Amino acid sequence: MVSNSTFWRGKRVLITGHTGFKGSWLTLWLKQLGAEVTGLALPPNIQPSVFEQARIAECISSHFCDIRDVDRTRQIIHNANPEIVLHLAAQALVRTSYHDPVATYACNVMGTVHVLDALRDLDSVRVAVMVTTDKVYRNREDFYPYREDDALGGHDPYSASKAASEIVIASYRDAFLREQGVAVASARAGNVIGGGDWSEDRLIPDAVRAWQAGQVLNIRHPQAIRPWQHVLEALAGYLDLAEKLWQEPELAGAYNFGPPTHEAATVQQVIELARTAYGQGRVRYAEQASGPHEAGWLALETAKSRVLLNARPRWSLQESVRRTMAWYQAQNTGADARTLCEAEIAALEGSRPRQPTKTANS
């Protein structure tokens, strides 16, 4: 399953967070599939932004709104009368959550409440995919891939707020929306990379900014391990999940999306792949991890999404990094951002799922 245009053509879809990195890519993809898209989000808070670079506002009904504003959020959602809701709006940065925990909790927990509550008396909606994160699990820092039924938790405010939102999502599904006929799922995706991410304190954007300026890239946690994947791999999972829930609402629940467990990689491995793809770049790796606490080892078990959704990665980590760096280099030399994004979407749609790679124990 990836991008069934027959299914999505003419569907009324509401995306929260459509001005963000993942939201912009998802909005563009859905428009290509023929969906009628309404976006609800804050204006882009970084410059540049892929939302503006790829002219996303031109092709949808775009509304600037803070999801902490319960009345305005409800009004926009009801006016859109969506059949499918994809909730991506969030305060999505770990280090920012340390600086402003109150805003992080307000956005990620109460913002999720506001979106879900707006669906309670909406007859049109049938599916809601609520995007959280791979960091919702109580991280034990051992070599264990987290499964959807593992304990939730979070050391930093971002992770804790997303874990709390998972409880909210499950409550609204069980207490209200299942009886109403709305299939509600949460999507927990691994670390995403891809062209057009300009956020601060993210690995690839920090590398691109440093290398384009001829500066040294400083890495705080070189040995931290994450389940890296291209942004389109995660979005394909969200689309597949929404389509599956439309057909089989009884499958509502939590789903992990990411690469096979043994393909999780360190920050240093990703940066060395990026430097090779970029062709140059100076890096300084910290001998000891610095800054606020961040998880050292994180991987996801994705058997549920493989079995129930047939969700399988298309691109290896090396290919994902190569494509990401090529996007930034092409855009930096004048290529049109929307054209670059559309080409990447076409490339993923045309790629066959990868066959599982063998480990030393297989």
mmCIF file of C-alpha atoms in Angstrom:
data_model
loop_
_atom_site.group_PDB
_atom_site.id
_atom_site.type_symbol
_atom_site.label_atom_id
_atom_site.label_comp_id
_atom_site.label_asym_id
_atom_site.label_seq_id
_atom_site.Cartn_x
_atom_site.Cartn_y
_atom_site.Cartn_z
ATOM 1 C CA MET A 1 0.000 0.000 0.000
ATOM 2 C CA VAL A 2 1.235 3.475 -0.897
ATOM 3 C CA SER A 3 -0.865 6.388 -2.145
ATOM 4 C CA ASN A 4 -4.053 4.828 -3.561
ATOM 5 C CA SER A 5 -5.280 7.711 -5.705
ATOM 6 C CA THR A 6 -8.611 5.961 -6.314
ATOM 7 C CA PHE A 7 -9.281 5.989 -2.581
ATOM 8 C CA TRP A 8 -8.126 9.556 -1.885
ATOM 9 C CA ARG A 9 -9.639 11.284 -4.916
ATOM 10 C CA GLY A 10 -12.350 13.676 -3.715
ATOM 11 C CA LYS A 11 -11.963 12.801 -0.024
ATOM 12 C CA ARG A 12 -12.334 15.778 2.328
ATOM 13 C CA VAL A 13 -9.197 15.740 4.474
ATOM 14 C CA LEU A 14 -8.264 18.028 7.349
ATOM 15 C CA ILE A 15 -4.563 18.293 8.238
ATOM 16 C CA THR A 16 -3.481 20.062 11.407
ATOM 17 C CA GLY A 17 0.106 21.271 11.319
ATOM 18 C CA HIS A 18 0.099 21.632 7.536
ATOM 19 C CA THR A 19 2.669 24.458 7.690
ATOM 20 C CA GLY A 20 5.311 22.258 9.320
ATOM 21 C CA PHE A 21 7.904 20.011 7.734
ATOM 22 C CA LYS A 22 5.922 16.771 7.662
ATOM 23 C CA GLY A 23 2.625 18.589 7.240
ATOM 24 C CA SER A 24 3.820 20.392 4.106
ATOM 25 C CA TRP A 25 5.010 17.182 2.459
ATOM 26 C CA LEU A 26 1.765 15.402 3.414
ATOM 27 C CA THR A 27 -0.420 18.230 2.114
ATOM 28 C CA LEU A 28 1.360 18.248 -1.230
ATOM 29 C CA TRP A 29 1.100 14.466 -1.539
ATOM 30 C CA LEU A 30 -2.627 14.440 -0.775
ATOM 31 C CA LYS A 31 -3.269 17.165 -3.346
ATOM 32 C CA GLN A 32 -1.474 15.056 -5.931
ATOM 33 C CA LEU A 33 -3.767 12.178 -4.982
ATOM 34 C CA GLY A 34 -6.830 14.355 -5.624
ATOM 35 C CA ALA A 35 -7.973 14.962 -2.057
ATOM 36 C CA GLU A 36 -9.764 18.144 -1.006
ATOM 37 C CA VAL A 37 -7.450 19.388 1.731
ATOM 38 C CA THR A 38 -8.060 21.908 4.504
ATOM 39 C CA GLY A 39 -5.093 22.923 6.654
ATOM 40 C CA LEU A 40 -5.136 24.234 10.219
ATOM 41 C CA ALA A 41 -1.888 25.433 11.795
ATOM 42 C CA LEU A 42 0.151 28.329 13.061
ATOM 43 C CA PRO A 43 1.979 30.363 10.413
ATOM 44 C CA PRO A 44 5.469 28.999 9.689
ATOM 45 C CA ASN A 45 7.752 30.007 12.566
ATOM 46 C CA ILE A 46 11.065 29.450 10.800
ATOM 47 C CA GLN A 47 12.712 30.963 7.766
ATOM 48 C CA PRO A 48 13.039 29.506 5.274
ATOM 49 C CA SER A 49 10.124 27.064 5.462
ATOM 50 C CA VAL A 50 9.225 24.349 2.989
ATOM 51 C CA PHE A 51 5.582 25.454 3.317
ATOM 52 C CA GLU A 52 6.506 28.757 1.670
ATOM 53 C CA GLN A 53 9.255 27.376 -0.561
ATOM 54 C CA ALA A 54 6.900 24.795 -2.095
ATOM 55 C CA ARG A 55 3.926 27.234 -2.205
ATOM 56 C CA ILE A 56 1.667 24.860 -0.281
ATOM 57 C CA ALA A 57 -0.959 27.529 0.467
ATOM 58 C CA GLU A 58 -1.750 27.851 -3.241
ATOM 59 C CA CYS A 59 -3.274 24.393 -3.510
ATOM 60 C CA ILE A 60 -5.411 24.031 -0.370
ATOM 61 C CA SER A 61 -7.784 25.870 1.955
ATOM 62 C CA SER A 62 -5.245 27.102 4.508
ATOM 63 C CA HIS A 63 -6.206 28.514 7.925
ATOM 64 C CA PHE A 64 -3.804 29.953 10.476
ATOM 65 C CA CYS A 65 -4.940 29.002 13.955
ATOM 66 C CA ASP A 66 -3.450 27.980 17.298
ATOM 67 C CA ILE A 67 -4.926 24.628 18.353
ATOM 68 C CA ARG A 68 -4.830 25.915 21.932
ATOM 69 C CA ASP A 69 -7.745 28.147 20.845
ATOM 70 C CA VAL A 70 -10.598 25.703 21.376
ATOM 71 C CA ASP A 71 -13.381 27.770 19.788
ATOM 72 C CA ARG A 72 -11.482 28.725 16.633
ATOM 73 C CA THR A 73 -10.180 25.176 16.212
ATOM 74 C CA ARG A 74 -13.699 23.762 16.450
ATOM 75 C CA GLN A 75 -15.033 26.336 13.981
ATOM 76 C CA ILE A 76 -12.427 25.557 11.324
ATOM 77 C CA ILE A 77 -12.857 21.797 11.691
ATOM 78 C CA HIS A 78 -16.652 22.006 11.471
ATOM 79 C CA ASN A 79 -16.542 24.321 8.462
ATOM 80 C CA ALA A 80 -14.195 21.899 6.675
ATOM 81 C CA ASN A 81 -16.623 19.007 7.358
ATOM 82 C CA PRO A 82 -13.803 16.456 6.904
ATOM 83 C CA GLU A 83 -14.144 12.757 6.301
ATOM 84 C CA ILE A 84 -10.558 12.072 7.403
ATOM 85 C CA VAL A 85 -8.493 13.998 9.965
ATOM 86 C CA LEU A 86 -4.693 13.819 10.119
ATOM 87 C CA HIS A 87 -3.466 15.549 13.274
ATOM 88 C CA LEU A 88 0.197 16.611 13.068
ATOM 89 C CA ALA A 89 0.169 19.999 14.832
ATOM 90 C CA ALA A 90 2.578 19.974 17.779
ATOM 91 C CA GLN A 91 5.484 21.573 19.558
ATOM 92 C CA ALA A 92 7.883 18.992 18.168
ATOM 93 C CA LEU A 93 11.362 19.823 19.511
ATOM 94 C CA VAL A 94 12.906 18.215 22.587
ATOM 95 C CA ARG A 95 15.242 21.070 23.481
ATOM 96 C CA THR A 96 12.485 23.662 23.011
ATOM 97 C CA SER A 97 10.353 21.686 25.459
ATOM 98 C CA TYR A 98 12.996 22.208 28.138
ATOM 99 C CA HIS A 99 12.891 25.972 27.533
ATOM 100 C CA ASP A 100 9.085 26.232 27.483
ATOM 101 C CA PRO A 101 7.430 23.166 29.046
ATOM 102 C CA VAL A 102 4.099 24.907 29.719
ATOM 103 C CA ALA A 103 3.569 25.778 26.053
ATOM 104 C CA THR A 104 4.681 22.278 25.047
ATOM 105 C CA TYR A 105 2.108 20.596 27.286
ATOM 106 C CA ALA A 106 -0.602 23.081 26.305
ATOM 107 C CA CYS A 107 -0.062 22.465 22.597
ATOM 108 C CA ASN A 108 0.571 18.728 22.617
ATOM 109 C CA VAL A 109 -1.938 17.659 25.250
ATOM 110 C CA MET A 110 -4.742 20.235 25.274
ATOM 111 C CA GLY A 111 -4.344 20.909 21.551
ATOM 112 C CA THR A 112 -4.996 17.209 20.941
ATOM 113 C CA VAL A 113 -8.016 17.399 23.257
ATOM 114 C CA HIS A 114 -9.393 20.338 21.268
ATOM 115 C CA VAL A 115 -9.039 18.537 17.938
ATOM 116 C CA LEU A 116 -10.625 15.320 19.196
ATOM 117 C CA ASP A 117 -13.437 17.103 20.993
ATOM 118 C CA ALA A 118 -14.328 18.956 17.795
ATOM 119 C CA LEU A 119 -15.010 15.560 16.194
ATOM 120 C CA ARG A 120 -17.554 14.469 18.795
ATOM 121 C CA ASP A 121 -20.555 16.095 17.126
ATOM 122 C CA LEU A 122 -19.298 15.949 13.539
ATOM 123 C CA ASP A 123 -21.254 13.490 11.406
ATOM 124 C CA SER A 124 -18.925 13.583 8.390
ATOM 125 C CA VAL A 125 -15.721 12.223 9.947
ATOM 126 C CA ARG A 126 -14.918 8.503 9.760
ATOM 127 C CA VAL A 127 -11.169 8.306 10.420
ATOM 128 C CA ALA A 128 -8.727 10.251 12.591
ATOM 129 C CA VAL A 129 -4.982 9.537 12.551
ATOM 130 C CA MET A 130 -3.294 11.293 15.458
ATOM 131 C CA VAL A 131 0.467 11.598 14.975
ATOM 132 C CA THR A 132 2.592 11.347 18.112
ATOM 133 C CA THR A 133 6.211 10.143 18.175
ATOM 134 C CA ASP A 134 8.548 7.210 18.793
ATOM 135 C CA LYS A 135 9.506 8.908 22.077
ATOM 136 C CA VAL A 136 6.219 8.131 23.861
ATOM 137 C CA TYR A 137 7.648 5.010 25.497
ATOM 138 C CA ARG A 138 9.166 4.809 28.971
ATOM 139 C CA ASN A 139 12.739 4.467 27.763
ATOM 140 C CA ARG A 140 14.700 1.903 29.752
ATOM 141 C CA GLU A 141 17.916 2.566 27.789
ATOM 142 C CA ASP A 142 18.364 -1.105 26.983
ATOM 143 C CA PHE A 143 18.520 -2.911 23.658
ATOM 144 C CA TYR A 144 14.820 -3.477 23.303
ATOM 145 C CA PRO A 145 12.563 -2.325 20.441
ATOM 146 C CA TYR A 146 9.400 -0.801 21.864
ATOM 147 C CA ARG A 147 6.039 -2.290 20.964
ATOM 148 C CA GLU A 148 2.684 -0.554 20.870
ATOM 149 C CA ASP A 149 1.541 -2.071 24.176
ATOM 150 C CA ASP A 150 4.681 -1.114 26.140
ATOM 151 C CA ALA A 151 4.499 1.380 28.991
ATOM 152 C CA LEU A 152 4.259 5.055 28.087
ATOM 153 C CA GLY A 153 6.487 7.682 29.659
ATOM 154 C CA GLY A 154 8.890 10.518 29.008
ATOM 155 C CA HIS A 155 11.846 12.169 30.715
ATOM 156 C CA ASP A 156 11.800 15.439 28.777
ATOM 157 C CA PRO A 157 8.625 17.560 28.508
ATOM 158 C CA TYR A 158 8.224 16.854 24.791
ATOM 159 C CA SER A 159 8.235 13.068 25.240
ATOM 160 C CA ALA A 160 6.028 13.267 28.328
ATOM 161 C CA SER A 161 3.522 15.534 26.574
ATOM 162 C CA LYS A 162 3.269 13.121 23.665
ATOM 163 C CA ALA A 163 2.856 10.151 26.023
ATOM 164 C CA ALA A 164 0.076 12.075 27.758
ATOM 165 C CA SER A 165 -1.567 12.781 24.416
ATOM 166 C CA GLU A 166 -1.592 9.026 23.722
ATOM 167 C CA ILE A 167 -3.722 8.552 26.841
ATOM 168 C CA VAL A 168 -6.024 11.342 25.664
ATOM 169 C CA ILE A 169 -6.338 9.731 22.221
ATOM 170 C CA ALA A 170 -7.208 6.333 23.694
ATOM 171 C CA SER A 171 -9.746 7.915 26.051
ATOM 172 C CA TYR A 172 -11.578 9.821 23.313
ATOM 173 C CA ARG A 173 -11.593 6.712 21.120
ATOM 174 C CA ASP A 174 -13.040 4.502 23.861
ATOM 175 C CA ALA A 175 -15.335 6.991 25.584
ATOM 176 C CA PHE A 176 -16.804 8.837 22.606
ATOM 177 C CA LEU A 177 -15.639 8.333 19.055
ATOM 178 C CA ARG A 178 -15.784 4.567 18.526
ATOM 179 C CA GLU A 179 -19.493 4.596 19.394
ATOM 180 C CA GLN A 180 -19.922 7.506 16.990
ATOM 181 C CA GLY A 181 -18.389 5.426 14.187
ATOM 182 C CA VAL A 182 -15.018 7.225 14.043
ATOM 183 C CA ALA A 183 -11.909 5.037 13.837
ATOM 184 C CA VAL A 184 -9.153 6.765 15.845
ATOM 185 C CA ALA A 185 -5.515 5.676 15.700
ATOM 186 C CA SER A 186 -2.211 7.045 16.919
ATOM 187 C CA ALA A 187 0.855 6.889 14.685
ATOM 188 C CA ARG A 188 4.286 6.664 16.338
ATOM 189 C CA ALA A 189 7.007 7.281 13.770
ATOM 190 C CA GLY A 190 10.773 7.173 14.076
ATOM 191 C CA ASN A 191 13.113 10.092 13.408
ATOM 192 C CA VAL A 192 12.406 11.521 9.969
ATOM 193 C CA ILE A 193 14.795 13.197 7.551
ATOM 194 C CA GLY A 194 14.162 14.825 4.195
ATOM 195 C CA GLY A 195 14.587 17.983 2.186
ATOM 196 C CA GLY A 196 12.959 21.157 3.433
ATOM 197 C CA ASP A 197 13.370 20.622 7.168
ATOM 198 C CA TRP A 198 14.812 23.887 8.512
ATOM 199 C CA SER A 199 14.035 23.398 12.203
ATOM 200 C CA GLU A 200 16.652 24.276 14.799
ATOM 201 C CA ASP A 201 18.309 21.533 16.851
ATOM 202 C CA ARG A 202 17.634 18.857 14.259
ATOM 203 C CA LEU A 203 20.512 16.857 12.896
ATOM 204 C CA ILE A 204 20.319 17.250 9.120
ATOM 205 C CA PRO A 205 19.134 20.898 9.087
ATOM 206 C CA ASP A 206 21.968 21.795 11.482
ATOM 207 C CA ALA A 207 24.436 20.029 9.179
ATOM 208 C CA VAL A 208 23.139 21.775 6.062
ATOM 209 C CA ARG A 209 23.272 25.208 7.691
ATOM 210 C CA ALA A 210 26.802 24.661 8.972
ATOM 211 C CA TRP A 211 28.205 23.253 5.745
ATOM 212 C CA GLN A 212 26.538 25.800 3.487
ATOM 213 C CA ALA A 213 28.151 28.514 5.646
ATOM 214 C CA GLY A 214 31.524 26.773 5.679
ATOM 215 C CA GLN A 215 31.304 26.232 9.439
ATOM 216 C CA VAL A 216 32.059 23.268 11.677
ATOM 217 C CA LEU A 217 29.079 21.129 12.687
ATOM 218 C CA ASN A 218 29.119 20.386 16.419
ATOM 219 C CA ILE A 219 27.480 17.099 17.441
ATOM 220 C CA ARG A 220 26.352 16.738 21.077
ATOM 221 C CA HIS A 221 25.318 13.066 21.162
ATOM 222 C CA PRO A 222 27.253 11.218 18.440
ATOM 223 C CA GLN A 223 26.508 7.728 19.770
ATOM 224 C CA ALA A 224 22.756 8.205 20.287
ATOM 225 C CA ILE A 225 20.853 5.573 18.300
ATOM 226 C CA ARG A 226 17.560 6.312 16.532
ATOM 227 C CA PRO A 227 15.207 4.624 14.013
ATOM 228 C CA TRP A 228 15.904 6.998 11.085
ATOM 229 C CA GLN A 229 13.661 7.064 8.020
ATOM 230 C CA HIS A 230 12.806 9.371 5.127
ATOM 231 C CA VAL A 231 9.849 11.653 5.805
ATOM 232 C CA LEU A 232 7.889 10.072 2.946
ATOM 233 C CA GLU A 233 8.200 6.620 4.538
ATOM 234 C CA ALA A 234 6.441 7.893 7.668
ATOM 235 C CA LEU A 235 3.796 9.738 5.647
ATOM 236 C CA ALA A 236 3.128 6.640 3.562
ATOM 237 C CA GLY A 237 2.420 4.851 6.826
ATOM 238 C CA TYR A 238 -0.074 7.528 7.884
ATOM 239 C CA LEU A 239 -1.872 7.330 4.531
ATOM 240 C CA ASP A 240 -1.969 3.537 4.576
ATOM 241 C CA LEU A 241 -3.299 3.596 8.133
ATOM 242 C CA ALA A 242 -6.090 6.030 7.283
ATOM 243 C CA GLU A 243 -7.146 3.981 4.273
ATOM 244 C CA LYS A 244 -7.109 0.738 6.261
ATOM 245 C CA LEU A 245 -9.206 2.247 9.062
ATOM 246 C CA TRP A 246 -11.762 3.468 6.540
ATOM 247 C CA GLN A 247 -12.187 -0.119 5.383
ATOM 248 C CA GLU A 248 -11.703 -1.857 8.754
ATOM 249 C CA PRO A 249 -12.452 0.539 11.633
ATOM 250 C CA GLU A 250 -12.062 -2.257 14.167
ATOM 251 C CA LEU A 251 -8.271 -1.987 13.647
ATOM 252 C CA ALA A 252 -8.173 1.401 15.402
ATOM 253 C CA GLY A 253 -5.321 1.657 17.907
ATOM 254 C CA ALA A 254 -1.634 2.572 18.127
ATOM 255 C CA TYR A 255 0.861 1.844 15.333
ATOM 256 C CA ASN A 256 4.656 2.138 15.108
ATOM 257 C CA PHE A 257 6.304 3.163 11.834
ATOM 258 C CA GLY A 258 10.017 2.941 11.190
ATOM 259 C CA PRO A 259 12.855 0.890 9.733
ATOM 260 C CA PRO A 260 13.633 -2.664 10.841
ATOM 261 C CA THR A 261 15.000 -2.691 14.373
ATOM 262 C CA HIS A 262 18.512 -3.742 13.373
ATOM 263 C CA GLU A 263 18.742 -0.788 10.957
ATOM 264 C CA ALA A 264 18.617 1.835 13.713
ATOM 265 C CA ALA A 265 21.810 3.900 13.467
ATOM 266 C CA THR A 266 23.898 6.293 15.512
ATOM 267 C CA VAL A 267 23.942 10.040 14.974
ATOM 268 C CA GLN A 268 27.570 9.753 13.889
ATOM 269 C CA GLN A 269 26.737 7.135 11.242
ATOM 270 C CA VAL A 270 24.016 9.367 9.803
ATOM 271 C CA ILE A 271 26.320 12.402 9.722
ATOM 272 C CA GLU A 272 29.078 10.475 7.973
ATOM 273 C CA LEU A 273 26.564 9.326 5.346
ATOM 274 C CA ALA A 274 25.401 12.937 4.994
ATOM 275 C CA ARG A 275 28.947 14.251 4.658
ATOM 276 C CA THR A 276 29.717 11.680 1.955
ATOM 277 C CA ALA A 277 26.544 12.566 0.060
ATOM 278 C CA TYR A 278 27.167 16.306 0.447
ATOM 279 C CA GLY A 279 30.758 15.973 -0.714
ATOM 280 C CA GLN A 280 32.315 18.059 2.051
ATOM 281 C CA GLY A 281 31.759 19.316 5.577
ATOM 282 C CA ARG A 282 33.644 19.595 8.839
ATOM 283 C CA VAL A 283 32.346 17.898 11.983
ATOM 284 C CA ARG A 284 33.337 18.024 15.633
ATOM 285 C CA TYR A 285 32.023 15.172 17.764
ATOM 286 C CA ALA A 286 31.680 15.747 21.493
ATOM 287 C CA GLU A 287 33.672 13.253 23.553
ATOM 288 C CA GLN A 288 30.937 13.297 26.178
ATOM 289 C CA ALA A 289 27.240 13.927 25.551
ATOM 290 C CA SER A 290 26.296 17.506 26.365
ATOM 291 C CA GLY A 291 23.075 19.436 26.865
ATOM 292 C CA PRO A 292 19.777 18.312 28.448
ATOM 293 C CA HIS A 293 18.968 14.628 28.790
ATOM 294 C CA GLU A 294 18.036 12.805 25.595
ATOM 295 C CA ALA A 295 17.528 9.075 25.135
ATOM 296 C CA GLY A 296 20.670 7.180 24.185
ATOM 297 C CA TRP A 297 19.077 4.144 22.496
ATOM 298 C CA LEU A 298 15.691 4.036 20.809
ATOM 299 C CA ALA A 299 14.228 1.568 18.344
ATOM 300 C CA LEU A 300 10.720 0.482 17.399
ATOM 301 C CA GLU A 301 9.169 -2.893 16.714
ATOM 302 C CA THR A 302 7.029 -2.414 13.581
ATOM 303 C CA ALA A 303 5.558 -5.904 13.177
ATOM 304 C CA LYS A 304 2.003 -4.650 13.730
ATOM 305 C CA SER A 305 2.128 -2.153 10.849
ATOM 306 C CA ARG A 306 3.874 -4.704 8.619
ATOM 307 C CA VAL A 307 1.255 -7.386 9.213
ATOM 308 C CA LEU A 308 -1.941 -5.330 9.352
ATOM 309 C CA LEU A 309 -1.047 -2.530 6.912
ATOM 310 C CA ASN A 310 1.611 -4.206 4.769
ATOM 311 C CA ALA A 311 3.782 -1.157 5.567
ATOM 312 C CA ARG A 312 7.347 -1.792 4.443
ATOM 313 C CA PRO A 313 10.190 0.668 3.887
ATOM 314 C CA ARG A 314 11.231 1.505 0.341
ATOM 315 C CA TRP A 315 14.536 3.279 0.878
ATOM 316 C CA SER A 316 17.565 2.287 2.922
ATOM 317 C CA LEU A 317 19.112 4.771 5.336
ATOM 318 C CA GLN A 318 21.926 5.441 2.873
ATOM 319 C CA GLU A 319 19.449 6.141 0.077
ATOM 320 C CA SER A 320 17.307 8.336 2.345
ATOM 321 C CA VAL A 321 20.309 10.426 3.371
ATOM 322 C CA ARG A 322 21.541 10.670 -0.230
ATOM 323 C CA ARG A 323 18.169 11.926 -1.428
ATOM 324 C CA THR A 324 17.881 14.361 1.464
ATOM 325 C CA MET A 325 21.254 15.980 0.837
ATOM 326 C CA ALA A 326 20.607 16.088 -2.924
ATOM 327 C CA TRP A 327 17.332 17.961 -2.227
ATOM 328 C CA TYR A 328 19.117 20.627 -0.179
ATOM 329 C CA GLN A 329 21.927 21.032 -2.702
ATOM 330 C CA ALA A 330 19.529 21.313 -5.637
ATOM 331 C CA GLN A 331 17.323 23.822 -3.841
ATOM 332 C CA ASN A 332 20.364 25.852 -2.789
ATOM 333 C CA THR A 333 21.408 26.200 -6.434
ATOM 334 C CA GLY A 334 17.990 27.444 -7.577
ATOM 335 C CA ALA A 335 15.806 24.380 -8.144
ATOM 336 C CA ASP A 336 12.106 24.808 -7.378
ATOM 337 C CA ALA A 337 11.196 23.285 -3.997
ATOM 338 C CA ARG A 338 7.774 22.050 -5.072
ATOM 339 C CA THR A 339 9.218 20.352 -8.128
ATOM 340 C CA LEU A 340 11.837 18.674 -5.945
ATOM 341 C CA CYS A 341 9.183 17.450 -3.503
ATOM 342 C CA GLU A 342 6.929 16.169 -6.270
ATOM 343 C CA ALA A 343 9.845 14.274 -7.809
ATOM 344 C CA GLU A 344 10.601 12.606 -4.464
ATOM 345 C CA ILE A 345 6.960 11.593 -4.025
ATOM 346 C CA ALA A 346 6.920 10.072 -7.521
ATOM 347 C CA ALA A 347 10.168 8.250 -6.795
ATOM 348 C CA LEU A 348 8.815 6.682 -3.589
ATOM 349 C CA GLU A 349 5.558 5.697 -5.279
ATOM 350 C CA GLY A 350 7.583 3.973 -7.981
ATOM 351 C CA SER A 351 9.883 2.124 -5.563
ATOM 352 C CA ARG A 352 9.293 -1.462 -4.587
ATOM 353 C CA PRO A 353 9.273 -2.375 -0.889
ATOM 354 C CA ARG A 354 12.718 -3.484 0.260
ATOM 355 C CA GLN A 355 13.276 -7.105 1.125
ATOM 356 C CA PRO A 356 14.236 -7.667 4.767
ATOM 357 C CA THR A 357 18.007 -7.720 5.272
ATOM 358 C CA LYS A 358 19.538 -10.540 7.253
ATOM 359 C CA THR A 359 21.223 -9.978 10.571
ATOM 360 C CA ALA A 360 24.173 -11.871 11.968
ATOM 361 C CA ASN A 361 21.756 -14.156 13.881
ATOM 362 C CA SER A 362 19.422 -14.935 10.993
#
